[in-house]
Amino acid sequence: MNYITYGKRENKSLLFIHGLASTAALCFEPLLPYLKDYYVILCELDGHCGVKPDDVFSMKRSIDDIENYIKTELDGEIYGLCGFSIGGTMAVELLCRKNISVQRVVLDAPITIDMGPMAWLYALAFTVGTGRIRKGKRIPKCLLDSVMGKDNNSVIEMMYPDITKKTIKNAFKYLHHYMIPRNLSDFSKPVLLLRGSLEPLPSKSEEKLREYLPQMSVEVFEGMGHGQFLHERPEEYAKKLRAFLL
């Protein structure tokens, strides 16, 4: 794991966790010009950056590491916790552990459902997709549309091509029988869920999360797929973040 910080440490802190087969820079660096009055921490997950390129990603180990970072470097307190895709899953797990203090939570297209056999299909899709990008080949449109939303090229532009097959399999193995911890209902601070209208899994995750987080507000971006609003409209995305974080 690696952590990159921006801004003054005395400002309100925002910690961002990126998604599978992407990078902290590709997901969140475009937001930085609009968050200069915050202390921003970008997490670089194992196996997703050049710092430790050979490390195999483990959801549990990464959650442990982020929790320890917040406890040791931020006195156990973070103002805003923001997770994209499986980064959102990790954010939910951090809340359930109750070992850190969080005031605001943003979940962008989190995966918080039991994926069952679909986990292996998604793992295959990610493996094939990243492999083709690594070889300079195009991803079949039918595959991309079904997994990430129709005509969503953002997910290609945000992809980390050096991801390993084992890292992808480990991530989906964790999600295969994922169950939201029941004590998530103990978290009472504001939560914002963001997703595209063309994202089937985050839509189902929203339904499950509502059972535990009645205070959760939701914004759906019409005609958009996974990560599309984040990638294509960073200024608008940052404005929505700022409005929620007040």
mmCIF file of C-alpha atoms in Angstrom:
data_model
loop_
_atom_site.group_PDB
_atom_site.id
_atom_site.type_symbol
_atom_site.label_atom_id
_atom_site.label_comp_id
_atom_site.label_asym_id
_atom_site.label_seq_id
_atom_site.Cartn_x
_atom_site.Cartn_y
_atom_site.Cartn_z
ATOM 1 C CA MET A 1 0.000 0.000 0.000
ATOM 2 C CA ASN A 2 1.038 3.565 -0.668
ATOM 3 C CA TYR A 3 -0.492 6.894 0.355
ATOM 4 C CA ILE A 4 -0.168 10.203 -1.492
ATOM 5 C CA THR A 5 -1.187 13.414 0.294
ATOM 6 C CA TYR A 6 -2.126 16.852 -1.002
ATOM 7 C CA GLY A 7 -2.883 20.109 0.779
ATOM 8 C CA LYS A 8 -2.408 21.358 4.315
ATOM 9 C CA ARG A 9 -2.617 18.808 7.084
ATOM 10 C CA GLU A 10 -4.664 21.149 9.290
ATOM 11 C CA ASN A 11 -7.513 21.176 6.734
ATOM 12 C CA LYS A 12 -10.419 18.753 6.842
ATOM 13 C CA SER A 13 -9.209 15.350 5.655
ATOM 14 C CA LEU A 14 -10.595 13.373 2.723
ATOM 15 C CA LEU A 15 -9.420 9.826 2.037
ATOM 16 C CA PHE A 16 -10.116 8.271 -1.372
ATOM 17 C CA ILE A 17 -10.016 4.538 -2.231
ATOM 18 C CA HIS A 18 -9.952 3.667 -5.937
ATOM 19 C CA GLY A 19 -11.485 0.705 -7.738
ATOM 20 C CA LEU A 20 -10.193 -2.592 -9.070
ATOM 21 C CA ALA A 21 -7.854 -2.506 -12.078
ATOM 22 C CA SER A 22 -7.526 1.273 -11.898
ATOM 23 C CA THR A 23 -5.226 3.677 -10.058
ATOM 24 C CA ALA A 24 -5.573 6.440 -7.513
ATOM 25 C CA ALA A 25 -4.241 8.943 -10.048
ATOM 26 C CA LEU A 26 -6.573 7.941 -12.871
ATOM 27 C CA CYS A 27 -9.616 7.945 -10.598
ATOM 28 C CA PHE A 28 -9.074 10.974 -8.412
ATOM 29 C CA GLU A 29 -6.266 13.299 -9.510
ATOM 30 C CA PRO A 30 -8.636 15.262 -11.806
ATOM 31 C CA LEU A 31 -10.590 16.241 -8.662
ATOM 32 C CA LEU A 32 -7.590 17.792 -6.898
ATOM 33 C CA PRO A 33 -7.819 21.326 -8.408
ATOM 34 C CA TYR A 34 -11.292 21.637 -6.859
ATOM 35 C CA LEU A 35 -10.357 20.309 -3.405
ATOM 36 C CA LYS A 36 -7.429 22.572 -2.526
ATOM 37 C CA ASP A 37 -8.916 23.563 0.824
ATOM 38 C CA TYR A 38 -8.968 19.924 2.000
ATOM 39 C CA TYR A 39 -6.194 17.589 3.114
ATOM 40 C CA VAL A 40 -6.554 14.853 0.481
ATOM 41 C CA ILE A 41 -5.164 11.339 0.871
ATOM 42 C CA LEU A 42 -5.170 9.008 -2.127
ATOM 43 C CA CYS A 43 -4.707 5.311 -1.345
ATOM 44 C CA GLU A 44 -2.734 3.284 -3.872
ATOM 45 C CA LEU A 45 -3.804 -0.320 -3.464
ATOM 46 C CA ASP A 46 -1.308 -3.170 -3.689
ATOM 47 C CA GLY A 47 -0.891 -4.479 -7.223
ATOM 48 C CA HIS A 48 -2.269 -1.245 -8.690
ATOM 49 C CA CYS A 49 0.778 1.022 -8.839
ATOM 50 C CA GLY A 50 4.449 1.086 -9.717
ATOM 51 C CA VAL A 51 5.564 1.434 -6.087
ATOM 52 C CA LYS A 52 4.921 -2.258 -5.399
ATOM 53 C CA PRO A 53 3.977 -3.615 -8.818
ATOM 54 C CA ASP A 54 4.323 -7.283 -7.889
ATOM 55 C CA ASP A 55 2.207 -7.185 -4.728
ATOM 56 C CA VAL A 56 -0.985 -9.208 -5.009
ATOM 57 C CA PHE A 57 -4.061 -7.366 -3.872
ATOM 58 C CA SER A 58 -5.918 -8.601 -0.799
ATOM 59 C CA MET A 59 -9.140 -6.851 0.242
ATOM 60 C CA LYS A 60 -8.726 -7.693 3.924
ATOM 61 C CA ARG A 61 -5.056 -6.761 4.058
ATOM 62 C CA SER A 62 -5.777 -3.470 2.296
ATOM 63 C CA ILE A 63 -8.625 -2.613 4.672
ATOM 64 C CA ASP A 64 -6.342 -3.423 7.614
ATOM 65 C CA ASP A 65 -3.660 -1.149 6.189
ATOM 66 C CA ILE A 66 -6.006 1.795 5.547
ATOM 67 C CA GLU A 67 -7.481 1.502 9.031
ATOM 68 C CA ASN A 68 -3.997 1.456 10.554
ATOM 69 C CA TYR A 69 -2.968 4.489 8.478
ATOM 70 C CA ILE A 70 -5.963 6.492 9.722
ATOM 71 C CA LYS A 71 -5.299 5.452 13.317
ATOM 72 C CA THR A 72 -1.570 6.216 13.270
ATOM 73 C CA GLU A 73 -1.343 9.173 10.869
ATOM 74 C CA LEU A 74 -4.697 10.883 11.487
ATOM 75 C CA ASP A 75 -5.336 10.058 15.148
ATOM 76 C CA GLY A 76 -8.108 7.678 14.123
ATOM 77 C CA GLU A 77 -10.270 10.419 12.594
ATOM 78 C CA ILE A 78 -11.127 11.255 8.994
ATOM 79 C CA TYR A 79 -13.639 13.870 7.904
ATOM 80 C CA GLY A 80 -14.594 12.361 4.549
ATOM 81 C CA LEU A 81 -14.223 8.762 3.349
ATOM 82 C CA CYS A 82 -14.764 8.271 -0.387
ATOM 83 C CA GLY A 83 -14.683 4.913 -2.168
ATOM 84 C CA PHE A 84 -15.204 4.052 -5.815
ATOM 85 C CA SER A 85 -16.369 0.562 -6.892
ATOM 86 C CA ILE A 86 -14.619 -1.981 -4.636
ATOM 87 C CA GLY A 87 -13.145 1.051 -2.914
ATOM 88 C CA GLY A 88 -16.723 1.677 -1.819
ATOM 89 C CA THR A 89 -16.939 -1.888 -0.531
ATOM 90 C CA MET A 90 -13.790 -1.293 1.484
ATOM 91 C CA ALA A 91 -15.224 1.955 2.855
ATOM 92 C CA VAL A 92 -18.303 0.089 4.099
ATOM 93 C CA GLU A 93 -16.093 -2.469 5.823
ATOM 94 C CA LEU A 94 -14.090 0.288 7.514
ATOM 95 C CA LEU A 95 -17.292 1.808 8.900
ATOM 96 C CA CYS A 96 -18.460 -1.532 10.251
ATOM 97 C CA ARG A 97 -15.259 -2.119 12.180
ATOM 98 C CA LYS A 98 -15.966 0.993 14.301
ATOM 99 C CA ASN A 99 -12.267 1.585 14.881
ATOM 100 C CA ILE A 100 -12.116 5.000 13.188
ATOM 101 C CA SER A 101 -14.237 8.152 13.278
ATOM 102 C CA VAL A 102 -15.804 9.325 9.987
ATOM 103 C CA GLN A 103 -18.097 12.339 9.510
ATOM 104 C CA ARG A 104 -19.094 12.021 5.842
ATOM 105 C CA VAL A 105 -19.092 9.021 3.474
ATOM 106 C CA VAL A 106 -19.314 8.957 -0.320
ATOM 107 C CA LEU A 107 -19.880 5.601 -2.015
ATOM 108 C CA ASP A 108 -19.497 5.741 -5.785
ATOM 109 C CA ALA A 109 -20.865 2.563 -7.422
ATOM 110 C CA PRO A 110 -20.009 0.287 -4.465
ATOM 111 C CA ILE A 111 -20.285 -3.497 -4.735
ATOM 112 C CA THR A 112 -22.032 -4.672 -1.570
ATOM 113 C CA ILE A 113 -24.012 -7.719 -2.665
ATOM 114 C CA ASP A 114 -23.457 -11.453 -2.806
ATOM 115 C CA MET A 115 -22.367 -11.809 -6.432
ATOM 116 C CA GLY A 116 -22.590 -15.599 -6.458
ATOM 117 C CA PRO A 117 -21.523 -17.147 -9.783
ATOM 118 C CA MET A 118 -21.499 -13.653 -11.328
ATOM 119 C CA ALA A 119 -18.247 -13.015 -9.446
ATOM 120 C CA TRP A 120 -16.408 -15.493 -11.663
ATOM 121 C CA LEU A 121 -17.981 -14.021 -14.816
ATOM 122 C CA TYR A 122 -16.876 -10.539 -13.829
ATOM 123 C CA ALA A 123 -13.408 -11.823 -12.953
ATOM 124 C CA LEU A 124 -13.207 -13.369 -16.415
ATOM 125 C CA ALA A 125 -14.385 -10.144 -18.042
ATOM 126 C CA PHE A 126 -11.778 -8.098 -16.152
ATOM 127 C CA THR A 127 -9.035 -10.598 -16.954
ATOM 128 C CA VAL A 128 -9.877 -10.662 -20.652
ATOM 129 C CA GLY A 129 -10.306 -6.899 -20.809
ATOM 130 C CA THR A 130 -7.031 -5.960 -19.115
ATOM 131 C CA GLY A 131 -5.199 -8.615 -21.106
ATOM 132 C CA ARG A 132 -6.421 -7.192 -24.391
ATOM 133 C CA ILE A 133 -5.550 -3.641 -23.381
ATOM 134 C CA ARG A 134 -2.050 -4.803 -22.401
ATOM 135 C CA LYS A 135 -1.638 -6.265 -25.905
ATOM 136 C CA GLY A 136 -3.014 -3.153 -27.582
ATOM 137 C CA LYS A 137 -6.232 -4.878 -28.636
ATOM 138 C CA ARG A 138 -9.769 -3.586 -28.383
ATOM 139 C CA ILE A 139 -12.246 -5.000 -25.876
ATOM 140 C CA PRO A 140 -15.324 -6.524 -27.572
ATOM 141 C CA LYS A 141 -18.090 -3.920 -27.361
ATOM 142 C CA CYS A 142 -20.705 -6.456 -26.258
ATOM 143 C CA LEU A 143 -18.515 -7.420 -23.290
ATOM 144 C CA LEU A 144 -17.834 -3.822 -22.293
ATOM 145 C CA ASP A 145 -21.485 -2.770 -22.623
ATOM 146 C CA SER A 146 -22.788 -5.643 -20.528
ATOM 147 C CA VAL A 147 -20.297 -5.194 -17.692
ATOM 148 C CA MET A 148 -19.627 -1.449 -17.535
ATOM 149 C CA GLY A 149 -22.543 0.263 -19.271
ATOM 150 C CA LYS A 150 -23.308 1.002 -22.911
ATOM 151 C CA ASP A 151 -20.625 2.970 -24.760
ATOM 152 C CA ASN A 152 -18.620 3.522 -21.574
ATOM 153 C CA ASN A 153 -15.045 4.134 -22.725
ATOM 154 C CA SER A 154 -14.111 5.799 -19.448
ATOM 155 C CA VAL A 155 -13.488 2.459 -17.799
ATOM 156 C CA ILE A 156 -10.871 1.676 -20.477
ATOM 157 C CA GLU A 157 -9.153 5.026 -19.968
ATOM 158 C CA MET A 158 -9.111 4.471 -16.192
ATOM 159 C CA MET A 159 -7.772 0.925 -16.372
ATOM 160 C CA TYR A 160 -4.440 -0.174 -14.900
ATOM 161 C CA PRO A 161 -3.044 -2.494 -17.592
ATOM 162 C CA ASP A 162 -0.445 -4.200 -15.376
ATOM 163 C CA ILE A 163 -3.011 -5.743 -13.063
ATOM 164 C CA THR A 164 -2.416 -9.466 -12.538
ATOM 165 C CA LYS A 165 -4.937 -12.258 -12.972
ATOM 166 C CA LYS A 166 -4.396 -13.311 -9.378
ATOM 167 C CA THR A 167 -5.192 -9.837 -8.085
ATOM 168 C CA ILE A 168 -8.454 -9.791 -10.042
ATOM 169 C CA LYS A 169 -9.403 -13.270 -8.849
ATOM 170 C CA ASN A 170 -8.639 -12.369 -5.234
ATOM 171 C CA ALA A 171 -10.913 -9.337 -5.405
ATOM 172 C CA PHE A 172 -13.871 -11.242 -6.816
ATOM 173 C CA LYS A 173 -13.273 -14.148 -4.457
ATOM 174 C CA TYR A 174 -13.858 -11.663 -1.623
ATOM 175 C CA LEU A 175 -17.055 -10.444 -3.317
ATOM 176 C CA HIS A 176 -18.327 -13.922 -4.197
ATOM 177 C CA HIS A 177 -20.322 -14.300 -0.979
ATOM 178 C CA TYR A 178 -20.113 -10.764 0.350
ATOM 179 C CA MET A 179 -22.566 -9.862 3.109
ATOM 180 C CA ILE A 180 -22.930 -6.381 4.574
ATOM 181 C CA PRO A 181 -22.093 -6.559 8.303
ATOM 182 C CA ARG A 182 -25.269 -5.989 10.306
ATOM 183 C CA ASN A 183 -23.685 -3.342 12.489
ATOM 184 C CA LEU A 184 -23.487 -0.976 9.513
ATOM 185 C CA SER A 185 -26.881 0.211 10.770
ATOM 186 C CA ASP A 186 -25.063 1.733 13.753
ATOM 187 C CA PHE A 187 -23.462 4.338 11.477
ATOM 188 C CA SER A 188 -25.658 7.435 11.603
ATOM 189 C CA LYS A 189 -23.581 10.110 9.839
ATOM 190 C CA PRO A 190 -24.460 11.398 6.331
ATOM 191 C CA VAL A 191 -23.850 9.023 3.411
ATOM 192 C CA LEU A 192 -24.071 9.794 -0.312
ATOM 193 C CA LEU A 193 -24.294 7.033 -2.922
ATOM 194 C CA LEU A 194 -23.502 7.851 -6.547
ATOM 195 C CA ARG A 195 -24.043 5.590 -9.543
ATOM 196 C CA GLY A 196 -24.761 5.579 -13.240
ATOM 197 C CA SER A 197 -28.204 4.468 -14.418
ATOM 198 C CA LEU A 198 -26.560 1.769 -16.564
ATOM 199 C CA GLU A 199 -24.833 0.017 -13.643
ATOM 200 C CA PRO A 200 -26.685 -3.154 -12.600
ATOM 201 C CA LEU A 201 -24.530 -4.194 -9.624
ATOM 202 C CA PRO A 202 -24.395 -0.786 -7.876
ATOM 203 C CA SER A 203 -28.164 -0.518 -8.324
ATOM 204 C CA LYS A 204 -28.610 -3.771 -6.395
ATOM 205 C CA SER A 205 -26.041 -2.614 -3.849
ATOM 206 C CA GLU A 206 -28.081 0.534 -3.293
ATOM 207 C CA GLU A 207 -31.132 -1.554 -2.394
ATOM 208 C CA LYS A 208 -29.164 -3.546 0.184
ATOM 209 C CA LEU A 209 -27.446 -0.515 1.681
ATOM 210 C CA ARG A 210 -30.780 1.241 2.208
ATOM 211 C CA GLU A 211 -31.698 -1.529 4.667
ATOM 212 C CA TYR A 212 -28.831 -0.400 6.906
ATOM 213 C CA LEU A 213 -28.437 3.294 6.061
ATOM 214 C CA PRO A 214 -31.873 4.970 5.973
ATOM 215 C CA GLN A 215 -30.174 8.382 6.036
ATOM 216 C CA MET A 216 -28.362 7.629 2.754
ATOM 217 C CA SER A 217 -29.024 10.008 -0.131
ATOM 218 C CA VAL A 218 -28.630 8.806 -3.715
ATOM 219 C CA GLU A 219 -27.846 10.495 -6.998
ATOM 220 C CA VAL A 220 -28.157 8.597 -10.279
ATOM 221 C CA PHE A 221 -26.468 9.841 -13.455
ATOM 222 C CA GLU A 222 -28.729 9.031 -16.370
ATOM 223 C CA GLY A 223 -27.244 7.201 -19.351
ATOM 224 C CA MET A 224 -23.904 6.637 -17.652
ATOM 225 C CA GLY A 225 -21.970 3.514 -16.756
ATOM 226 C CA HIS A 226 -19.316 2.552 -14.212
ATOM 227 C CA GLY A 227 -17.054 5.468 -13.252
ATOM 228 C CA GLN A 228 -18.211 7.514 -16.218
ATOM 229 C CA PHE A 229 -19.350 10.651 -14.387
ATOM 230 C CA LEU A 230 -16.231 10.609 -12.207
ATOM 231 C CA HIS A 231 -13.931 10.346 -15.219
ATOM 232 C CA GLU A 232 -15.695 12.529 -17.770
ATOM 233 C CA ARG A 233 -16.964 15.339 -15.542
ATOM 234 C CA PRO A 234 -14.500 15.849 -12.678
ATOM 235 C CA GLU A 235 -15.436 19.474 -12.067
ATOM 236 C CA GLU A 236 -19.138 18.650 -11.689
ATOM 237 C CA TYR A 237 -18.256 15.624 -9.596
ATOM 238 C CA ALA A 238 -16.125 17.764 -7.280
ATOM 239 C CA LYS A 239 -18.947 20.290 -6.892
ATOM 240 C CA LYS A 240 -21.298 17.533 -5.776
ATOM 241 C CA LEU A 241 -18.676 16.301 -3.324
ATOM 242 C CA ARG A 242 -18.153 19.764 -1.881
ATOM 243 C CA ALA A 243 -21.882 20.378 -1.500
ATOM 244 C CA PHE A 244 -22.279 17.090 0.387
ATOM 245 C CA LEU A 245 -19.192 17.608 2.546
ATOM 246 C CA LEU A 246 -20.343 20.948 3.988
#
